[in-house]
Amino acid sequence: MKSHTAYLEFNTEKIQEFILITDRVEQEIRKSGVKEGLILVNPMHITSAVYVNDAESGLIQDFQEWLEKLAPSGLNYKHHQTGEDNADAHLKRQLMGHQVTMAITNGSLDLGPWEQIYYAEFDGQRKKRVLIKIIGE
Amino acid sequence: MKSHTAYLEFNTEKIQEFILITDRVEQEIRKSGVKEGLILVNPMHITSAVYVNDAESGLIQDFQEWLEKLAPSGLNYKHHQTGEDNADAHLKRQLMGHQVTMAITNGSLDLGPWEQIYYAEFDGQRKKRVLIKIIGE
Amino acid sequence: MKSHTAYLEFNTEKIQEFILITDRVEQEIRKSGVKEGLILVNPMHITSAVYVNDAESGLIQDFQEWLEKLAPSGLNYKHHQTGEDNADAHLKRQLMGHQVTMAITNGSLDLGPWEQIYYAEFDGQRKKRVLIKIIGE
């Protein structure tokens, strides 16, 4: 069995940003030398998510408006009594599913025609990391 | 380490359909010969989900009504400016969690008493695939 | 390849309870002897979830109020025609993402600074189990 660990770094300009990371994930698979296996892509911070969906800018705006509707910022959250102001970011990341596990087949991501991997930042303008863990052979 | 890859095919009659796939997943585990391992069940299309919950028709209707309430069809989504009309299906699949990873123990799915694996189609009447990836030994 | 399987047991005092389980998960990693691998933490019941987020009591209350708003109890769900009264618990667990897969690096959970693993019970006061499956080497 082979394994490979990598940490992608992000520091977004805006508080909220959705960043396409499929190529960076693919690059780590090549480095790993794994031909058949599983890859976990997991944000190491609890106000961001990794998800799989379409690389279409209109849909990304739809996601952002929809998440704001279901998990609004600016409410009087109890979490804010600690001095934080980002409770909505903690909720939004749960709605998106938070993390993904994908398959590696023949040395590449085994993706459908429109599957793309995104990093969704909900509380940016600071250093964040995404963990990639590959196991297989 | 052993690995096994399979692609389940679907082409639903209705736009929205929830299909029980536990047996088909179990069948791939038998083919793989894996006794201890992990299995990823991942829809390869971004308007459907794989999830684990109850095989009870009333609850499935509750899911459908609830998803329609939280992610309504027919709204003026930005994604529709591309000519698509299925933005709600992209949102609904995120709410359901999109994919599952399950355990294989003693050569079978290691399920609780009511756990069942479902394919949830939100934009059907076309060919779709679900990827199954098994690793273990 | 090594594998390790464990079942955590819960029987909560209250219907709804959020329980920090990071240490119990870590303990199973030590037992497994796995240094590099993946760990699945999956509730075996369909009215509870395992998720990763902050160990902060205010945020946990925020989660509970938010889930009640998006998936209210006490509605006239179709699932209740079977005699059950817990349809909302089935919905809430989907919203939280239901399960997590985490990385093992150097023999420990590879966690960011605030990542904590929680068991979220939405229909407690009965015996429940959480499956832990570790594979790696």
Coordinates of C-alpha atoms in Angstrom, one line a residue:
Chain A
M1 CA 0.0 0.0 0.0
K2 CA 1.2 3.5 -0.8
S3 CA 0.1 6.7 0.9
H4 CA 0.6 10.4 0.1
T5 CA -0.2 13.4 2.2
A6 CA -0.3 17.0 1.0
Y7 CA -1.5 20.4 2.3
L8 CA -2.9 23.0 0.0
E9 CA -2.7 26.6 1.3
F10 CA -5.2 29.3 0.7
N11 CA -5.4 33.0 1.8
T12 CA -8.3 34.5 -0.1
E13 CA -8.7 38.2 -0.9
K14 CA -12.4 38.1 -0.1
I15 CA -14.3 36.8 2.9
Q16 CA -16.2 34.4 0.7
E17 CA -14.5 32.7 -2.4
F18 CA -15.1 29.5 -4.4
I19 CA -11.8 28.2 -5.9
L20 CA -11.6 25.4 -8.5
I21 CA -8.9 22.9 -7.2
T22 CA -9.4 19.9 -9.5
D23 CA -5.9 20.4 -11.1
R24 CA -4.1 20.7 -7.8
V25 CA -5.8 17.5 -6.5
E26 CA -4.8 15.7 -9.8
Q27 CA -1.2 16.9 -9.4
E28 CA -1.0 15.3 -5.9
I29 CA -2.3 12.0 -7.4
R30 CA 0.5 12.1 -9.9
K31 CA 3.1 12.7 -7.2
S32 CA 1.7 9.8 -5.1
G33 CA 2.2 7.3 -7.8
V34 CA -1.1 5.6 -6.8
K35 CA -2.9 4.0 -9.7
E36 CA -5.9 2.6 -7.9
G37 CA -7.2 4.0 -4.6
L38 CA -9.1 6.7 -2.7
I39 CA -8.4 10.3 -2.1
L40 CA -9.8 12.4 0.7
V41 CA -9.9 16.2 0.2
N42 CA -10.7 17.8 3.6
P43 CA -10.6 21.4 4.7
M44 CA -8.6 21.7 7.9
H45 CA -10.6 24.7 9.0
I46 CA -14.2 24.6 10.1
T47 CA -15.5 27.6 8.2
S48 CA -14.8 26.2 4.7
A49 CA -15.9 23.3 2.7
V50 CA -14.7 21.1 -0.2
Y51 CA -17.4 20.0 -2.5
V52 CA -18.0 18.6 -6.0
N53 CA -20.2 20.4 -8.5
D54 CA -20.2 22.4 -11.8
A55 CA -17.5 24.9 -12.9
E56 CA -20.1 27.5 -13.9
S57 CA -20.0 31.0 -12.5
G58 CA -23.7 31.5 -12.5
L59 CA -24.3 28.4 -10.5
I60 CA -21.6 29.5 -8.0
Q61 CA -23.5 32.8 -7.5
D62 CA -26.7 30.7 -7.0
F63 CA -24.9 28.7 -4.3
Q64 CA -23.7 31.8 -2.6
E65 CA -27.2 33.4 -2.6
W66 CA -28.8 30.2 -1.5
L67 CA -26.4 29.6 1.4
E68 CA -27.0 33.2 2.6
K69 CA -30.7 32.5 2.6
L70 CA -30.5 29.2 4.5
A71 CA -27.7 30.3 6.8
P72 CA -27.7 34.1 7.0
S73 CA -24.8 36.2 8.3
G74 CA -25.4 39.0 10.8
L75 CA -27.9 37.2 13.0
N76 CA -27.5 37.2 16.8
Y77 CA -25.8 33.8 17.0
K78 CA -24.8 32.5 20.4
H79 CA -21.3 31.7 19.0
H80 CA -20.8 35.4 18.7
Q81 CA -20.8 35.8 22.5
T82 CA -17.2 34.4 22.3
G83 CA -16.2 37.4 20.3
E84 CA -16.5 35.6 16.9
D85 CA -18.7 36.9 14.2
N86 CA -18.6 33.9 11.8
A87 CA -21.3 31.5 13.0
D88 CA -22.9 31.6 9.6
A89 CA -19.7 30.3 8.0
H90 CA -19.8 27.3 10.3
L91 CA -23.4 26.5 9.2
K92 CA -22.8 27.1 5.5
R93 CA -19.9 24.7 5.4
Q94 CA -22.1 21.9 6.8
L95 CA -24.8 22.6 4.1
M96 CA -22.2 22.1 1.3
G97 CA -21.2 18.7 2.8
H98 CA -17.8 19.8 4.1
Q99 CA -15.5 17.2 2.5
V100 CA -15.2 14.8 -0.4
T101 CA -13.7 11.4 -1.0
M102 CA -13.0 10.6 -4.6
A103 CA -11.7 7.5 -6.6
I104 CA -8.4 7.1 -8.3
T105 CA -8.5 4.8 -11.4
N106 CA -5.6 4.3 -13.8
G107 CA -3.6 7.0 -11.9
S108 CA -6.2 9.8 -12.3
L109 CA -9.3 11.2 -10.6
D110 CA -12.2 9.0 -11.8
L111 CA -14.6 11.9 -12.6
G112 CA -17.9 12.2 -14.5
P113 CA -18.2 14.7 -17.4
W114 CA -19.0 17.7 -15.2
E115 CA -17.6 16.8 -11.8
Q116 CA -15.2 19.5 -10.5
I117 CA -13.7 19.8 -7.0
Y118 CA -14.1 23.2 -5.3
Y119 CA -12.7 24.8 -2.2
A120 CA -15.4 27.0 -0.7
E121 CA -14.2 29.7 1.7
F122 CA -16.7 31.3 4.0
D123 CA -14.4 33.2 6.4
G124 CA -11.3 34.1 4.4
Q125 CA -8.6 36.7 4.4
R126 CA -6.5 34.5 6.6
K127 CA -4.3 31.4 6.1
K128 CA -6.2 28.1 5.6
R129 CA -5.2 24.6 4.6
V130 CA -6.8 21.7 2.8
L131 CA -5.6 18.2 3.6
I132 CA -5.2 15.7 0.8
K133 CA -4.7 12.1 1.8
I134 CA -4.2 9.4 -0.8
I135 CA -4.1 5.7 -0.2
G136 CA -3.9 2.9 -2.7
E137 CA -1.3 1.2 -4.9
Chain B
M1 CA -4.3 -4.5 -1.3
K2 CA -7.2 -5.3 -3.6
S3 CA -9.2 -2.7 -5.5
H4 CA -12.4 -3.0 -7.6
T5 CA -14.2 -0.4 -9.7
A6 CA -17.7 -0.5 -11.1
Y7 CA -20.1 1.9 -12.7
L8 CA -23.9 1.5 -12.1
E9 CA -26.1 3.0 -14.9
F10 CA -29.4 4.7 -14.4
N11 CA -31.9 6.3 -16.8
T12 CA -34.9 7.2 -14.8
E13 CA -38.4 7.5 -16.2
K14 CA -39.2 10.6 -14.1
I15 CA -37.2 13.8 -13.5
Q16 CA -36.9 12.9 -9.8
E17 CA -36.6 9.4 -8.5
F18 CA -35.1 7.7 -5.4
I19 CA -33.8 4.3 -6.1
L20 CA -32.7 1.7 -3.5
I21 CA -29.2 0.4 -4.5
T22 CA -28.0 -1.5 -1.4
D23 CA -28.1 -4.9 -3.2
R24 CA -26.2 -3.6 -6.2
V25 CA -23.5 -2.2 -4.0
E26 CA -23.4 -5.5 -2.0
Q27 CA -23.0 -7.4 -5.3
E28 CA -19.9 -5.4 -6.3
I29 CA -18.4 -6.1 -2.9
R30 CA -18.8 -9.9 -3.5
K31 CA -17.2 -9.5 -7.0
S32 CA -14.2 -7.6 -5.4
G33 CA -13.3 -10.4 -3.0
V34 CA -12.5 -7.7 -0.4
K35 CA -13.2 -8.8 3.2
E36 CA -12.1 -5.7 5.1
G37 CA -12.0 -2.3 3.5
L38 CA -13.8 0.9 2.4
I39 CA -16.3 1.4 -0.4
L40 CA -17.0 4.8 -2.0
V41 CA -20.4 5.2 -3.7
N42 CA -20.3 8.4 -5.7
P43 CA -22.7 9.8 -8.4
M44 CA -20.6 10.9 -11.4
H45 CA -23.2 13.5 -12.3
I46 CA -23.7 16.8 -10.3
T47 CA -27.5 16.7 -10.2
S48 CA -27.9 13.5 -8.2
A49 CA -26.8 12.2 -4.8
V50 CA -26.1 9.0 -3.1
Y51 CA -27.2 8.9 0.6
V52 CA -28.0 6.5 3.4
N53 CA -31.3 6.6 5.1
D54 CA -34.6 4.6 5.6
A55 CA -36.3 2.5 3.0
E56 CA -39.7 3.9 3.8
S57 CA -41.9 5.4 1.0
G58 CA -43.5 8.0 3.3
L59 CA -40.0 9.3 4.4
I60 CA -38.9 9.5 0.8
Q61 CA -41.9 11.7 0.0
D62 CA -41.0 13.8 3.0
F63 CA -37.5 14.2 1.6
Q64 CA -38.8 15.2 -1.7
E65 CA -41.2 17.9 -0.3
W66 CA -38.5 19.1 2.1
L67 CA -35.9 19.5 -0.6
E68 CA -38.4 21.3 -2.8
K69 CA -39.0 23.7 0.0
L70 CA -35.3 24.4 0.8
A71 CA -34.1 24.4 -2.8
P72 CA -37.1 25.2 -5.0
S73 CA -37.3 24.6 -8.7
G74 CA -38.6 27.3 -11.1
L75 CA -36.8 30.2 -9.6
N76 CA -34.8 32.7 -11.6
Y77 CA -31.4 31.1 -11.0
K78 CA -28.3 32.6 -12.6
H79 CA -27.3 29.2 -13.8
H80 CA -30.3 29.2 -16.1
Q81 CA -28.8 32.0 -18.2
T82 CA -26.6 29.2 -19.7
G83 CA -29.7 27.6 -21.1
E84 CA -30.0 25.1 -18.3
D85 CA -33.1 24.8 -16.1
N86 CA -31.9 22.5 -13.4
A87 CA -30.1 24.8 -10.8
D88 CA -32.4 23.4 -8.1
A89 CA -31.1 19.9 -8.8
H90 CA -27.5 21.1 -8.2
L91 CA -28.6 22.5 -4.8
K92 CA -30.7 19.6 -3.7
R93 CA -27.9 17.1 -4.2
Q94 CA -25.6 19.2 -1.9
L95 CA -28.3 19.1 0.8
M96 CA -28.5 15.3 0.7
G97 CA -24.7 15.0 1.3
H98 CA -23.9 13.9 -2.3
Q99 CA -21.9 10.8 -1.7
V100 CA -21.2 8.1 0.9
T101 CA -18.2 6.0 2.1
M102 CA -19.1 2.8 3.8
A103 CA -17.3 0.0 5.6
I104 CA -16.8 -3.6 4.4
T105 CA -16.4 -6.1 7.3
N106 CA -16.3 -9.9 6.8
G107 CA -16.9 -9.4 3.1
S108 CA -20.2 -7.4 3.4
L109 CA -21.5 -3.9 3.9
D110 CA -21.2 -3.2 7.7
L111 CA -24.7 -1.7 8.1
G112 CA -26.9 -0.8 11.1
P113 CA -30.4 -2.2 11.3
W114 CA -32.0 0.4 9.1
E115 CA -29.2 1.8 6.9
Q116 CA -30.0 1.6 3.2
I117 CA -28.1 3.1 0.3
Y118 CA -30.1 5.3 -2.1
Y119 CA -29.5 6.9 -5.5
A120 CA -31.4 10.2 -5.6
E121 CA -32.0 11.5 -9.1
F122 CA -33.0 15.2 -9.4
D123 CA -32.6 15.7 -13.1
G124 CA -33.3 12.4 -14.7
Q125 CA -34.6 11.0 -18.0
R126 CA -31.0 10.8 -19.3
K127 CA -28.1 8.4 -18.8
K128 CA -26.3 8.8 -15.5
R129 CA -23.6 6.7 -13.7
V130 CA -22.7 6.0 -10.2
L131 CA -19.1 5.1 -9.4
I132 CA -18.3 2.3 -6.9
K133 CA -14.7 2.1 -5.7
I134 CA -13.6 -0.6 -3.3
I135 CA -10.2 -0.9 -1.6
G136 CA -9.2 -3.3 1.0
E137 CA -8.0 -6.9 1.3
Chain C
M1 CA -2.6 -3.4 4.7
K2 CA -4.0 -3.2 8.2
S3 CA -7.6 -2.8 9.1
H4 CA -9.4 -2.1 12.4
T5 CA -13.2 -2.1 13.2
A6 CA -14.8 -0.7 16.3
Y7 CA -18.3 0.2 17.4
L8 CA -18.9 3.1 19.8
E9 CA -22.1 2.8 21.9
F10 CA -24.4 5.6 22.9
N11 CA -27.6 5.9 24.9
T12 CA -28.2 9.6 25.4
E13 CA -30.3 11.0 28.3
K14 CA -32.0 13.5 26.1
I15 CA -33.7 13.2 22.7
Q16 CA -31.1 15.5 21.1
E17 CA -27.5 15.6 22.2
F18 CA -24.2 16.5 20.7
I19 CA -21.2 14.5 22.0
L20 CA -17.5 15.2 21.4
I21 CA -15.9 11.9 20.3
T22 CA -12.4 13.0 19.0
D23 CA -10.6 11.2 21.9
R24 CA -12.5 8.0 21.4
V25 CA -11.7 8.0 17.7
E26 CA -8.1 8.7 18.4
Q27 CA -8.0 5.8 20.8
E28 CA -9.1 3.4 18.1
I29 CA -6.4 4.7 15.8
R30 CA -3.8 3.8 18.5
K31 CA -5.3 0.4 18.9
S32 CA -5.2 -0.2 15.1
G33 CA -1.5 0.4 14.9
V34 CA -2.1 2.3 11.6
K35 CA 0.4 5.1 10.9
E36 CA -0.9 6.3 7.5
G37 CA -4.4 5.7 6.3
L38 CA -8.1 6.7 6.3
I39 CA -10.7 6.4 9.0
L40 CA -14.4 6.3 8.4
V41 CA -16.7 7.4 11.3
N42 CA -20.3 6.5 10.4
P43 CA -23.4 6.4 12.6
M44 CA -25.1 3.1 12.1
H45 CA -28.5 4.6 12.8
I46 CA -30.4 7.0 10.4
T47 CA -31.5 9.6 12.9
S48 CA -28.0 10.7 14.0
A49 CA -24.9 12.2 12.3
V50 CA -21.2 12.4 12.7
Y51 CA -19.7 15.8 11.8
V52 CA -16.6 17.9 12.2
N53 CA -16.8 21.4 13.6
D54 CA -16.0 23.6 16.6
A55 CA -16.1 22.4 20.3
E56 CA -17.9 25.6 21.4
S57 CA -21.2 25.3 23.3
G58 CA -22.7 28.5 21.8
L59 CA -22.1 27.2 18.3
I60 CA -23.7 23.8 19.2
Q61 CA -26.8 25.7 20.4
D62 CA -26.8 27.6 17.1
F63 CA -26.7 24.3 15.2
Q64 CA -29.6 23.0 17.2
E65 CA -31.8 26.1 16.6
W66 CA -30.8 26.3 13.0
L67 CA -31.6 22.6 12.3
E68 CA -34.9 23.0 14.0
K69 CA -35.7 25.9 11.7
L70 CA -34.7 24.1 8.5
A71 CA -36.1 20.7 9.5
P72 CA -38.8 21.3 12.2
S73 CA -40.2 18.6 14.5
G74 CA -43.9 18.3 15.0
L75 CA -45.0 18.7 11.3
N76 CA -47.4 16.3 9.7
Y77 CA -44.8 14.2 8.0
K78 CA -45.8 11.2 5.8
H79 CA -43.3 9.1 7.7
H80 CA -45.4 9.5 10.8
Q81 CA -48.2 7.4 9.2
T82 CA -46.0 4.4 10.0
G83 CA -46.4 5.2 13.7
E84 CA -43.0 6.9 13.9
D85 CA -42.7 10.6 15.1
N86 CA -39.1 11.3 14.2
A87 CA -39.1 12.3 10.5
D88 CA -37.4 15.6 11.4
A89 CA -34.4 13.6 12.9
H90 CA -34.0 11.8 9.5
L91 CA -33.9 15.2 7.8
K92 CA -31.6 16.9 10.3
R93 CA -29.0 14.2 10.0
Q94 CA -28.8 14.7 6.2
L95 CA -28.2 18.5 6.7
M96 CA -25.2 17.9 9.0
G97 CA -23.6 15.7 6.3
H98 CA -24.2 12.4 8.2
Q99 CA -20.6 10.9 8.2
V100 CA -17.0 11.8 8.0
T101 CA -13.8 10.3 6.6
M102 CA -10.6 11.6 8.2
A103 CA -6.9 11.1 7.5
I104 CA -4.4 9.3 9.8
T105 CA -0.8 10.7 9.5
N106 CA 2.0 9.6 11.8
G107 CA -0.4 7.4 13.8
S108 CA -2.8 10.2 14.7
L109 CA -5.8 12.1 13.3
D110 CA -4.5 14.7 11.0
L111 CA -6.6 17.6 12.3
G112 CA -6.6 21.4 11.8
P113 CA -6.4 23.6 14.8
W114 CA -10.1 23.6 15.5
E115 CA -11.4 20.4 13.9
Q116 CA -13.3 18.2 16.4
I117 CA -15.4 15.2 15.7
Y118 CA -19.0 15.1 17.1
Y119 CA -21.7 12.6 17.4
A120 CA -25.1 14.4 16.9
E121 CA -28.1 12.5 18.2
F122 CA -31.5 13.6 17.0
D123 CA -33.6 10.7 18.3
G124 CA -31.9 9.5 21.4
Q125 CA -32.9 7.7 24.7
R126 CA -32.2 4.4 23.0
K127 CA -29.1 2.3 22.1
K128 CA -27.2 3.6 19.1
R129 CA -23.8 2.6 17.6
V130 CA -21.2 4.5 15.6
L131 CA -18.9 2.4 13.3
I132 CA -15.2 3.2 13.0
K133 CA -13.3 1.6 10.2
I134 CA -9.6 2.2 9.7
I135 CA -7.5 1.0 6.8
G136 CA -3.9 1.8 6.2
E137 CA -0.5 0.6 7.2

